[in-house]
């Protein structure tokens, strides 16, 4: 019986979960048969906590720490400006892009590391609209990550509201809204709140059947969801370096642009690093003919180097195993939660079908904010998303099933004793 | 007799420089009376080199090294996601902005640290055009740093060529070209090649007298030129964190936007960090009412933290003393160069008047590239700008006059022995 089967049975008949005999294998057994268990040694994990927020900020890989040291002491400290050549700083955006490519199912030369997800969305959205002239509609999802919608609104305002129309729809109405007016379908694969995962292949086909281009935001996918962007014929994608890729706080993001668009596209944030020959210092902008045309200014070398090193954690990993373990961890967590009476007030908001899920679970509770603060104080690092969502991320390269037991035991006490009601856990913070 | 006086006399009568008696004070005496000499201890400098390229990438301050360590070990490594509150990561763009503000002559709340110069130019140019509707002309300088021109071209292309016209003029024709058609005057104060410095106050007044807005690129100014952006009534400015501010390779850049524009402006690269209430995750973009509206995505915390710490070097420094020392270093260098017969083939391309100069000197030589490579091999770190410019930067917080003697002695040997003609110094590199 798979972990999902147990979870499904528990949900069908909660008395099974409440009973004395657990249907779940014990955590130690699961850890022993985990093919990824050796990867944990490649991370520097906080001593006392169980870290269930790798979907927001991944922990530090050992290799990243070492690289940071080398960039500081040798590269910046000693070789200074010569490092642009000597340590290949100039190639970093492409080097990192080519390391991310296999995680996306992308042939080399189609991914580049640069800037932030927001800025990269602005670039690819402008480029996609330029490739689809005469169409005015951009379709997206009402509860997309807000920055995706803000980027559309910012561009709309710049181009004049009359020229572009943003249609934001509930999840279930998107496919039906695709028609021959649509220029671009802009979606995030895994919903940041609910953890629901779109079927990229199907929606891409549907949009392209109407002549639309697609842009996928893979912030909550990259490094944990098996992706086949080339095979699925995706046009553009963007994603994040600091979540499952463990590239450090605010690590640079990336752009995927299908090779077939490289010659015709034009992205508007033109800067010297995207020029065909940046060191000719020509006054006329001639974009690089390849993926480098998405570069603008000088990249933050320290942050990008750390991401480069962090990506080496993936060198010997099969991404399908990563996804499977993420699902197993989540299934175990959700099923085991049902065995604690005090945790029954939390309502799961993530679909159960594996095909419809990312690597996180969302639970709804009216006191979600205070519960999250209390969990953190007790060393269970989760996060809160307004108005009432408690998110748990299951990043598989360093989490064990025993970690989840430890987290759930603390969680159960917090709920049983209502510790979250203490005033200290009910003070709003700047970042929630 | 000032160092400039010596230089002027030498240029009037080169036989004085060629004669046996130097008119220059010796370097040791100059170092002893240097009010900034104690600042050198705050930097980790390369052991064997004389670093004359701080105008391209500043060296590592001790404090920056320490901060990087703390961000790695404690903040990212241990406190992870909680650092957004606990270590005030969320405030970093403003914290750093407010540290840069005094160097710009800007009251607090008008400067924010984010993204790259190129991207920030895109934001402020769009904003400025939006504030000056009905006008179509953007005036800039033909030999402006290319990225400044590329940003205009990128925006032009996005908006449709017919809507905006870019007029790029030689330096001396700019002021005469300002008329009532001009929407924006976009200039870099210190020319990246020649080192010529514009008079910001005068050109700002001239542009505004015609109803134009001004944008100043302060990449080669910030941290070394005394600036009074508020007093000069500048509209917008951008600048760089990794040159004189020593924030590390590709350190984030900054935006200055005069308070009077905050309510009406709209910059198009809308992202969640620029929202009035980012953690409400509202689907509608409402820009922050203050300088934070220039933020887009999540900032690179590691790189930005290092810049934050590097700025503390300026805490007890009078920027007028910094500029004076930069000029003194350059005058000493240029005058002393004239005393070496083998260095007479290099032609100075930077104006002598202190008011018309930044902190760098440009020398023209047909073999500038090879000479630069050879200088670097001999531990004199300068840089080359196509087609024939050798640049020397005089960043005053860590350079001594004795450093310049050391550099010039090596330089003189290189030119006398024509060492630069060796094949190894004539191989083009990716980054020149």
Short mmCIF file of C-alpha atoms in Angstrom, two decimals, chain B residues 23-369:
data_model
loop_
_atom_site.label_atom_id
_atom_site.label_comp_id
_atom_site.label_asym_id
_atom_site.label_seq_id
_atom_site.Cartn_x
_atom_site.Cartn_y
_atom_site.Cartn_z
CA UNK B 23 59.24 69.95 -9.34
CA UNK B 24 57.05 67.38 -7.61
CA UNK B 25 57.06 66.78 -3.86
CA UNK B 26 58.09 63.24 -3.13
CA UNK B 27 55.44 60.57 -2.69
CA UNK B 28 56.31 59.87 0.91
CA UNK B 29 55.74 63.48 1.91
CA UNK B 30 52.43 63.52 0.08
CA UNK B 31 51.33 60.31 1.79
CA UNK B 32 52.22 61.71 5.19
CA UNK B 33 50.00 64.75 4.73
CA UNK B 34 47.11 62.73 3.22
CA UNK B 35 44.09 63.14 5.54
CA UNK B 36 42.60 59.87 4.18
CA UNK B 37 45.68 57.66 4.64
CA UNK B 38 44.15 55.75 7.59
CA UNK B 39 41.30 54.52 5.34
CA UNK B 40 43.61 52.10 3.53
CA UNK B 41 43.53 49.78 6.56
CA UNK B 42 39.81 49.22 5.96
CA UNK B 43 40.52 47.37 2.70
CA UNK B 44 41.90 43.96 1.82
CA UNK B 45 44.17 44.81 -1.09
CA UNK B 46 45.88 42.37 -3.45
CA UNK B 47 49.37 41.68 -2.17
CA UNK B 48 51.56 42.38 -5.20
CA UNK B 49 49.59 44.82 -7.32
CA UNK B 50 48.94 48.50 -7.59
CA UNK B 51 45.22 48.66 -8.21
CA UNK B 52 44.30 51.50 -10.57
CA UNK B 53 40.96 50.03 -11.60
CA UNK B 54 38.71 50.94 -8.69
CA UNK B 55 36.63 52.87 -11.23
CA UNK B 56 35.69 49.51 -12.71
CA UNK B 57 35.58 47.23 -9.64
CA UNK B 58 36.47 48.43 -6.16
CA UNK B 59 38.51 46.16 -3.87
CA UNK B 60 37.06 44.37 -0.84
CA UNK B 61 36.53 46.31 2.37
CA UNK B 62 37.26 44.36 5.56
CA UNK B 63 33.72 45.07 6.73
CA UNK B 64 32.28 43.60 3.52
CA UNK B 65 34.21 40.37 4.09
CA UNK B 66 32.88 40.14 7.64
CA UNK B 67 29.31 40.81 6.56
CA UNK B 68 29.47 38.17 3.84
CA UNK B 69 30.57 35.69 6.48
CA UNK B 70 27.71 36.65 8.79
CA UNK B 71 25.12 36.42 6.02
CA UNK B 72 26.39 33.01 5.04
CA UNK B 73 26.87 31.43 8.45
CA UNK B 74 24.29 33.05 10.66
CA UNK B 75 21.63 34.59 8.43
CA UNK B 76 21.23 32.18 5.55
CA UNK B 77 22.86 29.18 7.22
CA UNK B 78 21.10 29.24 10.55
CA UNK B 79 18.15 31.65 10.55
CA UNK B 80 17.13 31.01 6.96
CA UNK B 81 13.74 32.40 5.97
CA UNK B 82 13.32 34.11 9.36
CA UNK B 83 16.14 36.47 8.42
CA UNK B 84 13.72 38.54 6.35
CA UNK B 85 12.50 39.89 9.68
CA UNK B 86 15.26 38.96 12.11
CA UNK B 87 18.10 40.47 10.10
CA UNK B 88 15.93 43.05 8.30
CA UNK B 89 16.57 41.72 4.82
CA UNK B 90 13.25 43.23 3.82
CA UNK B 91 14.57 46.73 4.58
CA UNK B 92 17.94 46.32 2.86
CA UNK B 93 17.05 48.21 -0.35
CA UNK B 94 16.04 51.24 1.72
CA UNK B 95 18.84 50.86 4.28
CA UNK B 96 21.43 50.84 1.54
CA UNK B 97 19.65 53.63 -0.32
CA UNK B 98 19.71 55.83 2.76
CA UNK B 99 23.44 55.17 3.18
CA UNK B 100 24.09 56.20 -0.42
CA UNK B 101 21.89 59.32 -0.14
CA UNK B 102 24.42 61.54 1.69
CA UNK B 103 27.00 60.78 -1.01
CA UNK B 104 24.50 62.19 -3.53
CA UNK B 105 23.45 65.22 -1.52
CA UNK B 106 20.00 63.67 -1.20
CA UNK B 107 17.66 63.89 1.76
CA UNK B 108 16.51 60.46 3.04
CA UNK B 109 13.76 58.56 1.29
CA UNK B 110 14.81 59.39 -2.26
CA UNK B 111 17.35 56.66 -2.95
CA UNK B 112 16.80 52.92 -3.17
CA UNK B 113 19.18 50.08 -3.95
CA UNK B 114 18.02 47.59 -6.59
CA UNK B 115 18.79 45.76 -9.81
CA UNK B 116 21.42 47.01 -12.27
CA UNK B 117 22.14 50.42 -13.75
CA UNK B 118 20.65 49.30 -17.08
CA UNK B 119 17.39 48.16 -15.54
CA UNK B 120 17.17 51.22 -13.35
CA UNK B 121 17.70 53.44 -16.37
CA UNK B 122 14.81 51.67 -18.07
CA UNK B 123 12.62 52.39 -15.05
CA UNK B 124 13.53 56.06 -14.64
CA UNK B 125 13.46 56.79 -18.36
CA UNK B 126 9.97 55.31 -18.65
CA UNK B 127 8.90 57.24 -15.55
CA UNK B 128 10.36 60.51 -16.81
CA UNK B 129 8.70 60.16 -20.24
CA UNK B 130 5.41 59.49 -18.47
CA UNK B 131 5.81 62.72 -16.51
CA UNK B 132 6.42 64.71 -19.68
CA UNK B 133 3.66 63.57 -22.04
CA UNK B 134 3.38 65.17 -25.43
CA UNK B 135 7.11 65.57 -25.87
CA UNK B 136 8.97 63.07 -27.97
CA UNK B 137 12.66 63.88 -27.89
CA UNK B 138 15.29 62.26 -25.67
CA UNK B 139 18.66 63.97 -25.82
CA UNK B 140 21.83 62.14 -24.95
CA UNK B 141 25.51 62.08 -25.78
CA UNK B 142 27.00 60.09 -28.64
CA UNK B 143 29.81 58.69 -26.49
CA UNK B 144 27.66 58.10 -23.42
CA UNK B 145 28.22 54.70 -21.85
CA UNK B 146 26.53 52.42 -24.40
CA UNK B 147 24.03 50.89 -22.00
CA UNK B 148 22.45 54.31 -21.53
CA UNK B 149 21.82 54.53 -25.26
CA UNK B 150 20.74 50.90 -25.52
CA UNK B 151 18.08 51.46 -22.86
CA UNK B 152 16.63 54.30 -24.90
CA UNK B 153 16.70 52.17 -28.05
CA UNK B 154 15.03 49.25 -26.26
CA UNK B 155 12.26 51.44 -24.92
CA UNK B 156 11.87 53.18 -28.28
CA UNK B 157 11.41 49.84 -29.99
CA UNK B 158 8.83 48.75 -27.40
CA UNK B 159 6.83 51.97 -27.65
CA UNK B 160 7.06 52.13 -31.44
CA UNK B 161 9.79 54.14 -33.12
CA UNK B 162 7.40 56.86 -34.23
CA UNK B 163 6.60 57.83 -30.68
CA UNK B 164 10.06 58.68 -29.40
CA UNK B 165 13.11 60.17 -30.97
CA UNK B 166 16.60 59.75 -29.61
CA UNK B 167 19.00 62.53 -30.44
CA UNK B 168 22.59 61.64 -29.64
CA UNK B 169 25.00 64.52 -29.91
CA UNK B 170 28.65 65.27 -29.40
CA UNK B 171 29.44 66.63 -25.94
CA UNK B 172 29.80 70.23 -27.07
CA UNK B 173 26.45 70.38 -28.93
CA UNK B 174 24.24 69.15 -26.11
CA UNK B 175 23.47 72.40 -24.40
CA UNK B 176 22.61 74.13 -27.68
CA UNK B 177 20.22 71.33 -28.63
CA UNK B 178 17.96 71.77 -25.62
CA UNK B 179 14.63 73.15 -26.72
CA UNK B 180 10.92 72.89 -25.96
CA UNK B 181 10.61 69.56 -27.78
CA UNK B 182 12.90 67.75 -25.35
CA UNK B 183 11.21 65.41 -22.90
CA UNK B 184 14.30 64.08 -21.19
CA UNK B 185 18.01 64.88 -21.07
CA UNK B 186 19.88 61.68 -20.24
CA UNK B 187 23.58 62.02 -19.50
CA UNK B 188 26.40 60.35 -17.63
CA UNK B 189 28.29 62.83 -15.52
CA UNK B 190 31.77 61.37 -15.94
CA UNK B 191 32.54 59.98 -19.37
CA UNK B 192 33.65 56.37 -19.09
CA UNK B 193 36.36 56.74 -21.70
CA UNK B 194 37.73 60.27 -21.42
CA UNK B 195 36.99 61.02 -17.77
CA UNK B 196 35.40 64.36 -18.75
CA UNK B 197 32.89 65.52 -16.14
CA UNK B 198 29.71 67.42 -16.95
CA UNK B 199 28.48 70.31 -14.83
CA UNK B 200 25.27 68.75 -13.51
CA UNK B 201 23.93 71.96 -12.01
CA UNK B 202 24.26 73.97 -15.21
CA UNK B 203 22.92 71.33 -17.60
CA UNK B 204 20.04 70.52 -15.28
CA UNK B 205 19.05 74.18 -15.13
CA UNK B 206 19.36 74.52 -18.91
CA UNK B 207 17.20 71.44 -19.57
CA UNK B 208 14.58 72.35 -17.00
CA UNK B 209 14.39 75.91 -18.36
CA UNK B 210 12.96 74.25 -21.49
CA UNK B 211 10.61 72.06 -19.50
CA UNK B 212 12.68 68.90 -19.90
CA UNK B 213 13.38 66.42 -17.12
CA UNK B 214 16.92 65.24 -16.42
CA UNK B 215 18.35 61.81 -15.69
CA UNK B 216 21.95 61.58 -14.53
CA UNK B 217 23.93 58.36 -14.69
CA UNK B 218 26.37 58.62 -11.80
CA UNK B 219 28.19 55.33 -12.35
CA UNK B 220 31.62 56.99 -12.45
CA UNK B 221 30.74 59.69 -9.91
CA UNK B 222 29.18 58.16 -6.82
CA UNK B 223 31.59 57.93 -3.95
CA UNK B 224 34.20 60.20 -5.47
CA UNK B 225 32.50 63.32 -6.85
CA UNK B 226 30.79 65.75 -4.45
CA UNK B 227 27.16 65.69 -5.55
CA UNK B 228 24.23 67.89 -4.54
CA UNK B 229 21.29 66.33 -6.36
CA UNK B 230 18.64 67.95 -4.15
CA UNK B 231 20.21 71.39 -4.38
CA UNK B 232 20.71 71.06 -8.13
CA UNK B 233 17.05 70.08 -8.50
CA UNK B 234 17.90 66.88 -10.37
CA UNK B 235 14.85 64.78 -11.32
CA UNK B 236 16.26 61.26 -11.50
CA UNK B 237 19.62 59.57 -11.21
CA UNK B 238 21.04 56.08 -11.24
CA UNK B 239 24.39 54.74 -10.17
CA UNK B 240 26.57 51.79 -9.54
CA UNK B 241 27.47 49.86 -6.38
CA UNK B 242 30.64 48.14 -7.50
CA UNK B 243 32.96 50.95 -8.60
CA UNK B 244 33.92 53.61 -6.04
CA UNK B 245 31.43 52.20 -3.51
CA UNK B 246 33.38 48.92 -3.38
CA UNK B 247 30.25 46.78 -3.09
CA UNK B 248 31.70 43.76 -4.86
CA UNK B 249 31.44 42.41 -8.42
CA UNK B 250 28.06 43.23 -9.92
CA UNK B 251 26.82 44.77 -6.67
CA UNK B 252 23.27 46.09 -7.03
CA UNK B 253 22.78 49.59 -8.37
CA UNK B 254 20.57 52.44 -7.14
CA UNK B 255 17.86 54.86 -8.17
CA UNK B 256 17.48 58.46 -7.02
CA UNK B 257 14.05 59.99 -7.62
CA UNK B 258 13.30 63.48 -6.34
CA UNK B 259 10.54 63.47 -3.75
CA UNK B 260 8.43 65.89 -5.81
CA UNK B 261 7.91 63.16 -8.43
CA UNK B 262 6.97 60.28 -6.11
CA UNK B 263 3.21 60.80 -6.21
CA UNK B 264 2.80 61.20 -9.97
CA UNK B 265 5.42 58.89 -11.43
CA UNK B 266 4.78 55.39 -12.68
CA UNK B 267 7.60 53.02 -13.51
CA UNK B 268 6.62 50.04 -15.64
CA UNK B 269 8.67 47.16 -14.20
CA UNK B 270 6.06 46.46 -11.55
CA UNK B 271 6.91 43.64 -9.18
CA UNK B 272 5.75 42.47 -5.82
CA UNK B 273 8.50 44.18 -3.81
CA UNK B 274 7.36 47.56 -5.16
CA UNK B 275 3.76 47.04 -4.04
CA UNK B 276 2.34 49.18 -1.27
CA UNK B 277 1.67 46.01 0.78
CA UNK B 278 3.64 43.13 -0.76
CA UNK B 279 2.53 40.57 1.80
CA UNK B 280 -1.15 41.10 1.20
CA UNK B 281 -0.61 39.34 -2.15
CA UNK B 282 -3.32 41.39 -3.77
CA UNK B 283 -3.90 40.76 -7.49
CA UNK B 284 -4.05 44.51 -8.17
CA UNK B 285 -0.81 46.43 -8.34
CA UNK B 286 -0.79 49.49 -6.12
CA UNK B 287 2.70 50.95 -6.14
CA UNK B 288 4.27 51.97 -2.86
CA UNK B 289 3.80 55.71 -2.51
CA UNK B 290 7.47 56.26 -1.80
CA UNK B 291 10.85 55.36 -3.29
CA UNK B 292 10.06 51.65 -2.85
CA UNK B 293 7.95 51.82 -6.00
CA UNK B 294 11.21 51.32 -7.91
CA UNK B 295 11.58 47.81 -6.51
CA UNK B 296 10.50 44.88 -8.65
CA UNK B 297 11.55 41.37 -7.61
CA UNK B 298 13.38 39.87 -4.66
CA UNK B 299 16.82 41.49 -4.23
CA UNK B 300 20.08 39.48 -4.22
CA UNK B 301 20.59 39.61 -0.46
CA UNK B 302 24.15 38.37 -0.36
CA UNK B 303 25.40 40.93 -2.87
CA UNK B 304 23.30 43.72 -1.36
CA UNK B 305 24.46 42.97 2.19
CA UNK B 306 28.07 43.20 1.10
CA UNK B 307 27.38 46.60 -0.47
CA UNK B 308 25.63 47.68 2.72
CA UNK B 309 28.72 46.87 4.79
CA UNK B 310 31.10 48.36 2.20
CA UNK B 311 29.29 51.69 2.49
CA UNK B 312 30.33 51.99 6.12
CA UNK B 313 33.80 52.91 4.85
CA UNK B 314 32.25 56.29 4.03
CA UNK B 315 30.87 56.91 7.51
CA UNK B 316 33.65 59.31 8.58
CA UNK B 317 34.74 60.63 5.21
CA UNK B 318 34.21 64.07 3.72
CA UNK B 319 33.48 63.50 0.04
CA UNK B 320 35.19 66.80 -0.87
CA UNK B 321 38.42 65.43 0.61
CA UNK B 322 37.93 62.26 -1.44
CA UNK B 323 37.57 64.27 -4.65
CA UNK B 324 40.56 66.45 -3.79
CA UNK B 325 42.75 63.43 -3.20
CA UNK B 326 41.57 61.82 -6.44
CA UNK B 327 42.61 64.96 -8.31
CA UNK B 328 45.92 65.12 -6.47
CA UNK B 329 46.68 61.48 -7.24
CA UNK B 330 45.84 62.01 -10.89
CA UNK B 331 47.84 65.24 -11.14
CA UNK B 332 50.81 63.60 -9.49
CA UNK B 333 50.52 60.58 -11.79
CA UNK B 334 50.25 62.70 -14.94
CA UNK B 335 53.11 65.01 -13.97
CA UNK B 336 55.37 62.20 -12.85
CA UNK B 337 54.63 60.36 -16.11
CA UNK B 338 56.15 63.30 -17.96
CA UNK B 339 59.42 62.74 -16.11
CA UNK B 340 59.88 59.32 -17.74
CA UNK B 341 61.13 59.63 -21.34
CA UNK B 342 59.69 56.25 -22.30
CA UNK B 343 56.15 57.35 -21.36
CA UNK B 344 55.98 60.34 -23.69
CA UNK B 345 54.25 58.36 -26.47
CA UNK B 346 51.07 58.24 -24.39
CA UNK B 347 48.74 61.13 -25.00
CA UNK B 348 46.50 62.41 -22.23
CA UNK B 349 42.83 62.55 -23.32
CA UNK B 350 41.32 63.89 -20.10
CA UNK B 351 40.87 67.62 -19.60
CA UNK B 352 43.13 69.18 -16.99
CA UNK B 353 40.70 71.59 -15.34
CA UNK B 354 39.62 70.10 -12.04
CA UNK B 355 36.02 71.12 -12.62
CA UNK B 356 35.91 69.08 -15.83
CA UNK B 357 37.28 65.80 -14.47
CA UNK B 358 36.25 62.68 -12.66
CA UNK B 359 38.70 60.46 -10.82
CA UNK B 360 40.30 58.78 -13.81
CA UNK B 361 42.79 59.59 -16.54
CA UNK B 362 42.61 58.34 -20.09
CA UNK B 363 45.70 57.98 -22.24
CA UNK B 364 45.58 57.31 -25.95
CA UNK B 365 48.07 54.95 -27.56
CA UNK B 366 47.70 52.77 -30.67
CA UNK B 367 48.93 49.77 -28.63
CA UNK B 368 46.74 50.55 -25.63
CA UNK B 369 45.31 47.03 -25.46
#
